[in-house]
Coordinates of C-alpha atoms in Angstrom, one line a residue:
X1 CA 116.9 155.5 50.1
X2 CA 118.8 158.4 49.7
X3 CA 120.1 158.4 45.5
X4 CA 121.3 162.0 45.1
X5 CA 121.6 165.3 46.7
X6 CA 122.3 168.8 45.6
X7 CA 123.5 171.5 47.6
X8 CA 123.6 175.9 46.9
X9 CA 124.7 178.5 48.8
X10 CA 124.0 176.3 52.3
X11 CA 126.5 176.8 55.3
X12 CA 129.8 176.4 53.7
X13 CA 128.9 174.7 50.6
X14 CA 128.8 177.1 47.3
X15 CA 127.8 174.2 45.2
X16 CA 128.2 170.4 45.9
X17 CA 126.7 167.2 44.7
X18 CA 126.4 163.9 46.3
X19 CA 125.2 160.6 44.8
X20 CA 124.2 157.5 46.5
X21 CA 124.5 155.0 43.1
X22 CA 127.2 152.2 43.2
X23 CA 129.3 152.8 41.2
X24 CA 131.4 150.1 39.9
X25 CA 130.5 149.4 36.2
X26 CA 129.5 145.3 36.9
X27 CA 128.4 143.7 40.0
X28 CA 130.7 141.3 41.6
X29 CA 130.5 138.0 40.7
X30 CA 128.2 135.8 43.3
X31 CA 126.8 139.2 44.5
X32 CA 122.9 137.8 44.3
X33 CA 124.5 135.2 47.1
X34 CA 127.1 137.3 49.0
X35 CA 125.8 137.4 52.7
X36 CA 126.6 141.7 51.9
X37 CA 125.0 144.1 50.1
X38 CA 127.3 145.7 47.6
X39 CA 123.9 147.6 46.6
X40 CA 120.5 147.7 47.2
X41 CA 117.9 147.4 43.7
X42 CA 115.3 150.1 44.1
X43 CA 113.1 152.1 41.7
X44 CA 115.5 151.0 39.0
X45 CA 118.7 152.0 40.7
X46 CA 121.6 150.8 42.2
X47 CA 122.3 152.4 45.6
X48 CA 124.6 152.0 48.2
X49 CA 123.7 151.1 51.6
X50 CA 126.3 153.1 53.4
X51 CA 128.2 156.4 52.9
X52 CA 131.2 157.6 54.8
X53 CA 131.7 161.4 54.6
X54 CA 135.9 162.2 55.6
X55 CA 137.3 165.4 55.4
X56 CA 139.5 168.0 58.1
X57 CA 137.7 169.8 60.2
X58 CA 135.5 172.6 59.0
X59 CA 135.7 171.2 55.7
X60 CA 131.5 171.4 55.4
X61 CA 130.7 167.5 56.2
X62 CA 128.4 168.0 58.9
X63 CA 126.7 170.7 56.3
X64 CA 126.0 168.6 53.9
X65 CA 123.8 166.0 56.3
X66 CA 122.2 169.4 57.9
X67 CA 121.5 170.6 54.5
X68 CA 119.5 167.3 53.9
X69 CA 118.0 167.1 57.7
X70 CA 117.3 170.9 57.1
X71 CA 115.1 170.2 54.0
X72 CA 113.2 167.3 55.3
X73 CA 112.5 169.8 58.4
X74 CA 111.1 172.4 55.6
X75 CA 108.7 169.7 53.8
X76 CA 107.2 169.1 57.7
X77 CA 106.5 172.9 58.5
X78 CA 103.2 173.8 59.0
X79 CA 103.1 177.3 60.2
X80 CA 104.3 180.5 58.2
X81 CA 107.8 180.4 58.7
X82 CA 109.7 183.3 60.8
X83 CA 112.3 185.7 59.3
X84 CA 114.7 185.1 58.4
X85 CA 113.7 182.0 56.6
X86 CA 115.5 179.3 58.4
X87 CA 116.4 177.2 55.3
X88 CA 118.3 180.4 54.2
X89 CA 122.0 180.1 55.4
X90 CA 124.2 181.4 52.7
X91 CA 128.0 180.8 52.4
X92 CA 129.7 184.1 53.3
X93 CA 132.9 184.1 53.0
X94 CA 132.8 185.2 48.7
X95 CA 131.0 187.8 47.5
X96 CA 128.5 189.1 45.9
X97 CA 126.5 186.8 47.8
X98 CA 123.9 185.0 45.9
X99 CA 120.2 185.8 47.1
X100 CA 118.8 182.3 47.8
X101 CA 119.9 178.5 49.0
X102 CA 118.5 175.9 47.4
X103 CA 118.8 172.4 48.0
X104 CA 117.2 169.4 46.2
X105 CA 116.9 166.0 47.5
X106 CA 116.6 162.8 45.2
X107 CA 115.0 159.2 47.1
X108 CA 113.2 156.2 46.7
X109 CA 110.3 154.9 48.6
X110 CA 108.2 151.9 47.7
X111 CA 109.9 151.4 44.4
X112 CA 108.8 155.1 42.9
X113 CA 111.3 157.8 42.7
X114 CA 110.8 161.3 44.2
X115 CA 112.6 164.5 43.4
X116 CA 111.9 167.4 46.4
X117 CA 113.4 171.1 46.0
X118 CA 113.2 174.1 48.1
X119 CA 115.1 177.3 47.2
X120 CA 114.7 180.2 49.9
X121 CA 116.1 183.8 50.1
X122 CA 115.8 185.8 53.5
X123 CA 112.4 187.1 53.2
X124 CA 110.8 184.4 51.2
X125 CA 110.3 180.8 49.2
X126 CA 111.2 181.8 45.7
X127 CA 110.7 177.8 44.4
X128 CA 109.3 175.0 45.7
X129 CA 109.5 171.5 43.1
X130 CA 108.2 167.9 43.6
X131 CA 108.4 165.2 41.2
X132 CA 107.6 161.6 40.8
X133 CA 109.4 159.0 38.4
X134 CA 110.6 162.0 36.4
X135 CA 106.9 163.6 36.2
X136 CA 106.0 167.4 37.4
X137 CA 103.6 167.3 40.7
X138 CA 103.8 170.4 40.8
X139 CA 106.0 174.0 41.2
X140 CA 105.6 177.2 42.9
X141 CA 108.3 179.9 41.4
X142 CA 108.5 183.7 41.3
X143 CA 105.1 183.5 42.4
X144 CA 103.3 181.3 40.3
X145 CA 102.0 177.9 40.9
X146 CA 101.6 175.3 38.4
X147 CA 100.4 171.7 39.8
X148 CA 99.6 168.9 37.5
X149 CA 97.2 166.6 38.2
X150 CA 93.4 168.3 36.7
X151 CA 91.0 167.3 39.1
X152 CA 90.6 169.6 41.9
X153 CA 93.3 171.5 40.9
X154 CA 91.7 175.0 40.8
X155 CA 90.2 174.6 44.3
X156 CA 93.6 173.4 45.7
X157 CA 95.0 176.1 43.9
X158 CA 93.0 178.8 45.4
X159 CA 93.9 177.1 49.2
X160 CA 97.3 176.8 48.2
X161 CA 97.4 180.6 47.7
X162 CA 95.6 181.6 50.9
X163 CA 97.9 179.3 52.9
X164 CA 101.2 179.8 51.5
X165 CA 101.2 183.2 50.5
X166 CA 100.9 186.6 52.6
X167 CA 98.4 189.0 51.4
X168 CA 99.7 191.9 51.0
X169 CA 103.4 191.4 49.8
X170 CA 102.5 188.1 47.9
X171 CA 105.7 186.3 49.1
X172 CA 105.1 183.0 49.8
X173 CA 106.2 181.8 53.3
X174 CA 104.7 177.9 53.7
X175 CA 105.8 175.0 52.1
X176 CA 103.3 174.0 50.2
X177 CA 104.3 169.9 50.1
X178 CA 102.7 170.1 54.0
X179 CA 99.7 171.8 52.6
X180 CA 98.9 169.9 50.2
X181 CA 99.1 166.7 52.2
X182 CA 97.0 167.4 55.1
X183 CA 94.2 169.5 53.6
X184 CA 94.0 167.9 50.5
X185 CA 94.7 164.2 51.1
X186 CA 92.6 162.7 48.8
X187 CA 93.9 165.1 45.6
X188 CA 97.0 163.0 44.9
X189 CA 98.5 159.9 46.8
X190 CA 102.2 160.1 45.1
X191 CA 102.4 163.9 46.8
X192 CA 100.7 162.6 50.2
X193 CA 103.7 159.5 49.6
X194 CA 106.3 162.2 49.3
X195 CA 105.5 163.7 52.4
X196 CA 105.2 160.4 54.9
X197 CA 108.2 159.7 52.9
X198 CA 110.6 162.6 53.9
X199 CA 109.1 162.9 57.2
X200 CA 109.3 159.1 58.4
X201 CA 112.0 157.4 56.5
X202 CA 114.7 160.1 57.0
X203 CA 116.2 160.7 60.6
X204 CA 119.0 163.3 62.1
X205 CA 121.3 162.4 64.7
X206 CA 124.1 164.4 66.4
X207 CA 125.0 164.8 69.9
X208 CA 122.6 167.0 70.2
X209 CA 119.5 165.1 69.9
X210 CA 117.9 163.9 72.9
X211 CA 117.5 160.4 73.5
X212 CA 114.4 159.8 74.1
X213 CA 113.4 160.6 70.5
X214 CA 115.2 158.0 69.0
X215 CA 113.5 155.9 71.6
X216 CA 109.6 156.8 70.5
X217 CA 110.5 156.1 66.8
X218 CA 111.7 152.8 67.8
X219 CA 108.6 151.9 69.6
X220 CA 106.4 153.4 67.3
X221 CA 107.6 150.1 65.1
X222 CA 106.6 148.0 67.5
X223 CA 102.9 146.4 66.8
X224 CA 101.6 146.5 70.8
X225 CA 98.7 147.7 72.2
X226 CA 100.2 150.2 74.8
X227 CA 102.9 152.7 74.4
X228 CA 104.2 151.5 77.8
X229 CA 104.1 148.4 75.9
X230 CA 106.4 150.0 72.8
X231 CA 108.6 151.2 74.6
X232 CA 109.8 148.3 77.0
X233 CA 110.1 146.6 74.0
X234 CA 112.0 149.2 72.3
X235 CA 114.4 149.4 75.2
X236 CA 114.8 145.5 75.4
X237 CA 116.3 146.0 71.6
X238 CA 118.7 148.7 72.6
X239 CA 120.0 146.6 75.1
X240 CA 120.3 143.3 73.0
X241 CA 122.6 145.4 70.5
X242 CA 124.5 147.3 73.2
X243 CA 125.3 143.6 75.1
X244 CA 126.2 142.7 71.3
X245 CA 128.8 145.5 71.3
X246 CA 130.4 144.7 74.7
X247 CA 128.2 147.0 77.1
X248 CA 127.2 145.3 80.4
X249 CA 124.1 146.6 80.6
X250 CA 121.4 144.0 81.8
X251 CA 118.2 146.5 81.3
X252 CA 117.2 150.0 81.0
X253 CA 114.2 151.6 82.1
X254 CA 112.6 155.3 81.3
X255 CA 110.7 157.4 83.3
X256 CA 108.5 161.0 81.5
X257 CA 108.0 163.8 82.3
X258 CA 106.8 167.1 80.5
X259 CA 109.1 169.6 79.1
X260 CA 109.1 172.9 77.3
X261 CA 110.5 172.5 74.1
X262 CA 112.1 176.1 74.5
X263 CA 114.2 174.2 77.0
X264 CA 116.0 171.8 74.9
X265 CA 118.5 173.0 72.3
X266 CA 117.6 175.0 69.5
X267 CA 119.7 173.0 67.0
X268 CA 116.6 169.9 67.8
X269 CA 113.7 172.1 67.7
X270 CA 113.0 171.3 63.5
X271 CA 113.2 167.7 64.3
X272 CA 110.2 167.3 66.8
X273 CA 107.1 166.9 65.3
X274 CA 105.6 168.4 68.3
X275 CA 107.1 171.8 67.7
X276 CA 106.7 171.4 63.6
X277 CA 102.7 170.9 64.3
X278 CA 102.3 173.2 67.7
X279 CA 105.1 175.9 67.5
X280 CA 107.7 176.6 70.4
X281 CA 105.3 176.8 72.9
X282 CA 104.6 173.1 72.8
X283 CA 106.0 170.6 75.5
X284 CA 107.4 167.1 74.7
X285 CA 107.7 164.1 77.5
X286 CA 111.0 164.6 78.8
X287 CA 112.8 161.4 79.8
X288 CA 115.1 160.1 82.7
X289 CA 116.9 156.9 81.9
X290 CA 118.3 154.2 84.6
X291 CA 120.7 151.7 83.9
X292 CA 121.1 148.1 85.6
X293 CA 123.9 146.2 85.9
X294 CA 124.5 142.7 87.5
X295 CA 126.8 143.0 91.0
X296 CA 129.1 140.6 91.9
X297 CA 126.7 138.7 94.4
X298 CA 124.1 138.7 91.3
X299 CA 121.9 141.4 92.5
X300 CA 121.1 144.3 90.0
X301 CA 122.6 147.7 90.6
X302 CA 121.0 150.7 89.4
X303 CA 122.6 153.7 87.8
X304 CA 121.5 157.2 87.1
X305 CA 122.0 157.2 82.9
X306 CA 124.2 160.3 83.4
X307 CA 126.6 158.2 85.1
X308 CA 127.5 156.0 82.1
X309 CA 130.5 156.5 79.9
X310 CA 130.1 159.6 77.3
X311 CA 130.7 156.5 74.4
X312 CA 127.6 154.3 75.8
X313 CA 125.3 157.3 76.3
X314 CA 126.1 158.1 72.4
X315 CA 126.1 154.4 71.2
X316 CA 122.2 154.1 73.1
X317 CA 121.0 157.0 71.2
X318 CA 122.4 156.5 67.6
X319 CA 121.2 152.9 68.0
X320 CA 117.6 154.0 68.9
X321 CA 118.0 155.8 65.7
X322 CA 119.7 152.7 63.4
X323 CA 116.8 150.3 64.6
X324 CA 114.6 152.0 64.1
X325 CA 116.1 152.8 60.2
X326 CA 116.5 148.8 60.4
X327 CA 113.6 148.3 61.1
X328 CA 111.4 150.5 58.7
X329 CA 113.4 150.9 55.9
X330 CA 114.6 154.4 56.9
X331 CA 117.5 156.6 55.9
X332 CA 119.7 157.9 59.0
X333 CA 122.2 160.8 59.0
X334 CA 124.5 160.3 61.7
X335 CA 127.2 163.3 62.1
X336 CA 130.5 162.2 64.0
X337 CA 129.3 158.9 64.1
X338 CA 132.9 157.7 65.9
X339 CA 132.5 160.4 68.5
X340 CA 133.3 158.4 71.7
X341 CA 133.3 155.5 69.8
X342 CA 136.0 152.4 70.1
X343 CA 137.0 151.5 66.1
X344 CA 136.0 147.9 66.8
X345 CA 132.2 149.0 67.1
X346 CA 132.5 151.0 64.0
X347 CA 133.1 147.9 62.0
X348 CA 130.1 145.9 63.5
X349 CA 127.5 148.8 63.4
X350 CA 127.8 148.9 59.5
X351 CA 127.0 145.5 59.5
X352 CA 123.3 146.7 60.5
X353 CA 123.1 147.7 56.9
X354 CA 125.5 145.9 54.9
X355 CA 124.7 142.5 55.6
X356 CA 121.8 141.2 54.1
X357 CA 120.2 139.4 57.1
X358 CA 119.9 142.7 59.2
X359 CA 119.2 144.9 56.4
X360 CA 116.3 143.3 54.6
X361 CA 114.1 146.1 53.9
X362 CA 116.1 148.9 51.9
X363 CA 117.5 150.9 54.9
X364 CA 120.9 153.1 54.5
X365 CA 123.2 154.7 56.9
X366 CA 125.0 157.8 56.1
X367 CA 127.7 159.5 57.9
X368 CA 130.4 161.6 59.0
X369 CA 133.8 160.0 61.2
X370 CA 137.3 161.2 61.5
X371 CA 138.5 157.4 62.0
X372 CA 140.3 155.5 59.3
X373 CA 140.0 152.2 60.5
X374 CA 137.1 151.4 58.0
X375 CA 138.9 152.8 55.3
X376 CA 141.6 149.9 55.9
X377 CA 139.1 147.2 55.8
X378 CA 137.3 145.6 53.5
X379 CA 133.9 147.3 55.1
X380 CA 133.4 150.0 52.4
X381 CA 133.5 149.6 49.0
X382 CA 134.5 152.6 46.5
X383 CA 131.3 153.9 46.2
X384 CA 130.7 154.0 49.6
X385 CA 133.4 156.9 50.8
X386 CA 133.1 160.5 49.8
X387 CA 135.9 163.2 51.2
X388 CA 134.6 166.6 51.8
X389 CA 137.4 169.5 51.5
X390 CA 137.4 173.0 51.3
X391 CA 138.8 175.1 48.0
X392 CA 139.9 178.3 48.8
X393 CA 136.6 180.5 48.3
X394 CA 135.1 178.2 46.3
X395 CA 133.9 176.8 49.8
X396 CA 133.1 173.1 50.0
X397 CA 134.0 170.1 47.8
X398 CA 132.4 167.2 47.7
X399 CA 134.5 163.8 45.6
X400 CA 133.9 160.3 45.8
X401 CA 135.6 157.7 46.0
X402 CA 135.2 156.2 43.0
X403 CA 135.4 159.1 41.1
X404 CA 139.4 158.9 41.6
X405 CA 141.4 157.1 38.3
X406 CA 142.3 153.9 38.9
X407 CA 140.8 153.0 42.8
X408 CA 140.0 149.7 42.8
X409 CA 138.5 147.5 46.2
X410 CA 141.4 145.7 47.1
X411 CA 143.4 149.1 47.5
X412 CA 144.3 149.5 50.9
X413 CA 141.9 153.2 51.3
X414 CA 143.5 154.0 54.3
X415 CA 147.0 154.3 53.5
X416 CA 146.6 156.5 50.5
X417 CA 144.1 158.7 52.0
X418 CA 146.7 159.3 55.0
X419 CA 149.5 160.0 52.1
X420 CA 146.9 162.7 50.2
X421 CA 146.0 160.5 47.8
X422 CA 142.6 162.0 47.8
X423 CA 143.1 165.2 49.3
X424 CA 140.8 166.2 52.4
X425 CA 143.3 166.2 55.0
X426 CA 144.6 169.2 56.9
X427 CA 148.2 170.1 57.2
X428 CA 148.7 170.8 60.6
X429 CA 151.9 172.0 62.1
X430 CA 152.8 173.4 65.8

């Protein structure tokens, strides 16, 4: 779970901060009973299980989930990284511009807690940062490398410098988290931990995102002794929750074939593991879906996916992507999550993570919406709602909830957002 992230010089973000800890001072009484989750216990902490991002337009919400996604796609590279670095995407609009973005991400697996950071200027990694429960694994900064665990550390050292490092100009230019995991498994477990960690329990989903990728995670959690296997059975769960939300879909099946990852959109490439471990000249199984539905004289009809409504096509991927969260105990990042979306579904989607019977093993949903129908029901708590703004040039702001004076959880959210109780709305006029 997702406890804190920190955000400089990204997109339109100067500097921004985003916690994940409940933050009421008590628990509510009867909470170890309540069928909800007002938090979840790990490593220590209270987190939340949900987060709702609001904010205009262009106020920098959808930067803040890429800056995380982004992150987690540097910890997974395994190839030099081109120029410009691709984790370098300053804010532009105030000048002097500073020389590197740097992001730090704050989670829990398995009841340890893991700090990750990566700052990056144009040309270069300038610091690189892992720790674990508070302690040093190790740092790469202006250069130097310091890790901390003795044994082996000089010949992991020396690989760590051939690796990550160009000869002649010394910069380095490869994470060295990736590095360290796959040629050096057996030097530390925490920093191997960190790595499956980033890469497995944290997910990415826009529009944008094919599919069929949410799909393979889902089977991938499915213990069966084919793929063909995993995924029927994946599919079979998609449609149980899309019947659940009032889709009349009876089945769905999938057909693959392969396909250039040049030829999907560039916005997905750092999310396929196929093109972190091959480069852009790898292909991944392209997929064609077909949807049944039941005719009147009880015969099933089939339907070319495309032909669905733009609101079931979204609602199929992002659920491939929350069972699968569900499922594993994964974190998913979900940008304009109400895209398409009726309001009644919004309310019942939550549910995947805030009642205790679905969510069982630690998994959190955070996310972006323009729709303030959950902010006028009891669905989200005060630590659960954060409004993103923008300040003039001091670029993105990022306030929650509960850091307002006197917000309490029988307020009525919606209302005084709407009013500009808590800033983040535009002021439009025509």
């Amino acid at each position: 779970m997702l406890s804190r992230v920190q955000i400089h010089n990204y997109r339109s973000i100067q500097d921004a901060t985003l916690t994940f800890h409940y933050a009421q001072r008590k628990a509510p009484n009867g909470y170890a009973e309540s069928p909800a989750h007002p938090f979840i216990e790990t490593a220590g902490m209270r987190l939340v299980p949900c987060m709702a991002l609001y904010g205009p337009n262009a106020s920098g919400k959808t930067a803040v989930l890429r800056a995380i996604a982004s992150l987690v796609s540097f910890a997974q590279t395994k190839q030099p990284l081109a120029q410009p670095l691709p984790l370098f995407q300053p804010y532009r609009l105030k000048r002097p511009e500073p020389r590197t973005t740097r992001i730090e991400l704050e989670w829990t697996d398995a009841e340890k807690r893991f700090g990750y950071a990566a700052a990056v200027a144009e040309d270069r990694i300038t610091e690189e940062t892992l720790s674990v429960d508070g302690k040093l694994k190790f740092r790469l900064q202006g250069g130097s490398l310091s890790l901390a665990p003795e044994e082996g550390r000089e010949e992991a050292e020396a690989d760590l410098r051939l690796r990550c490092f160009d000869a002649l100009t010394k910069k380095q230019l490869r994470p060295a988290l990736p590095v360290i995991a796959e040629n050096f498994p057996g030097y530390d477990s925490e920093i191997n931990q960190a790595h499956r960690s980033l890469s497995a329990n944290i997910q990415f989903f826009d529009q944008s995102v094919p599919p069929e990728i949410g799909v393979t995670r889902l089977a991938d959690t499915f213990d069966l002794p084919t793929k063909a296997k995993r995924e029927s059975a994946a599919l079979a769960l998609i449609v149980k929750y899309l019947q659940k939300l009032d889709v009349r879909i009876r089945r769905i099946e999938m057909r693959r074939t392969p396909k250039s990852v040049e030829a999907l959109p560039a916005g997905v490439h750092p999310f396929l593991p196929s093109f972190a471990a091959g480069g852009p000249s790898s292909t991944v199984a392209d997929a064609e879906f077909r949807t049944f539905h039941l005719a009147e004289d009880g015969v099933e009809i089939p339907l070319e996916f495309e032909t669905e409504s733009a609101g079931t096509r979204k609602l199929f991927g992002l659920l491939a992507n929350l069972l699968t969260a569900v499922r594993t105990g994964g974190t998913v990042l979900a940008d304009d999550f109400d895209q398409s979306l009726h309001p009644a579904l919004l309310h019942e989607i939550v549910k995947l993570f805030q009642v205790r019977a679905y969510n069982d093993r630690k998994s959190q949903f955070v996310f972006t919406l323009h729709n303030t129908e959950l902010l006028a029901s009891d669905r989200l708590s005060v630590s659960e709602v954060a409004f993103v703004s923008q300040s003039g040039f001091q670029g993105t702001k990022v306030r929650r909830l509960s850091d307002f004076e006197d917000v309490r959880n029988v307020d009525n959210f919606r209302k005084r957002y709407l009013t500009g109780c808590y800033g983040a709305i535009p002021s439009p006029f025509i």
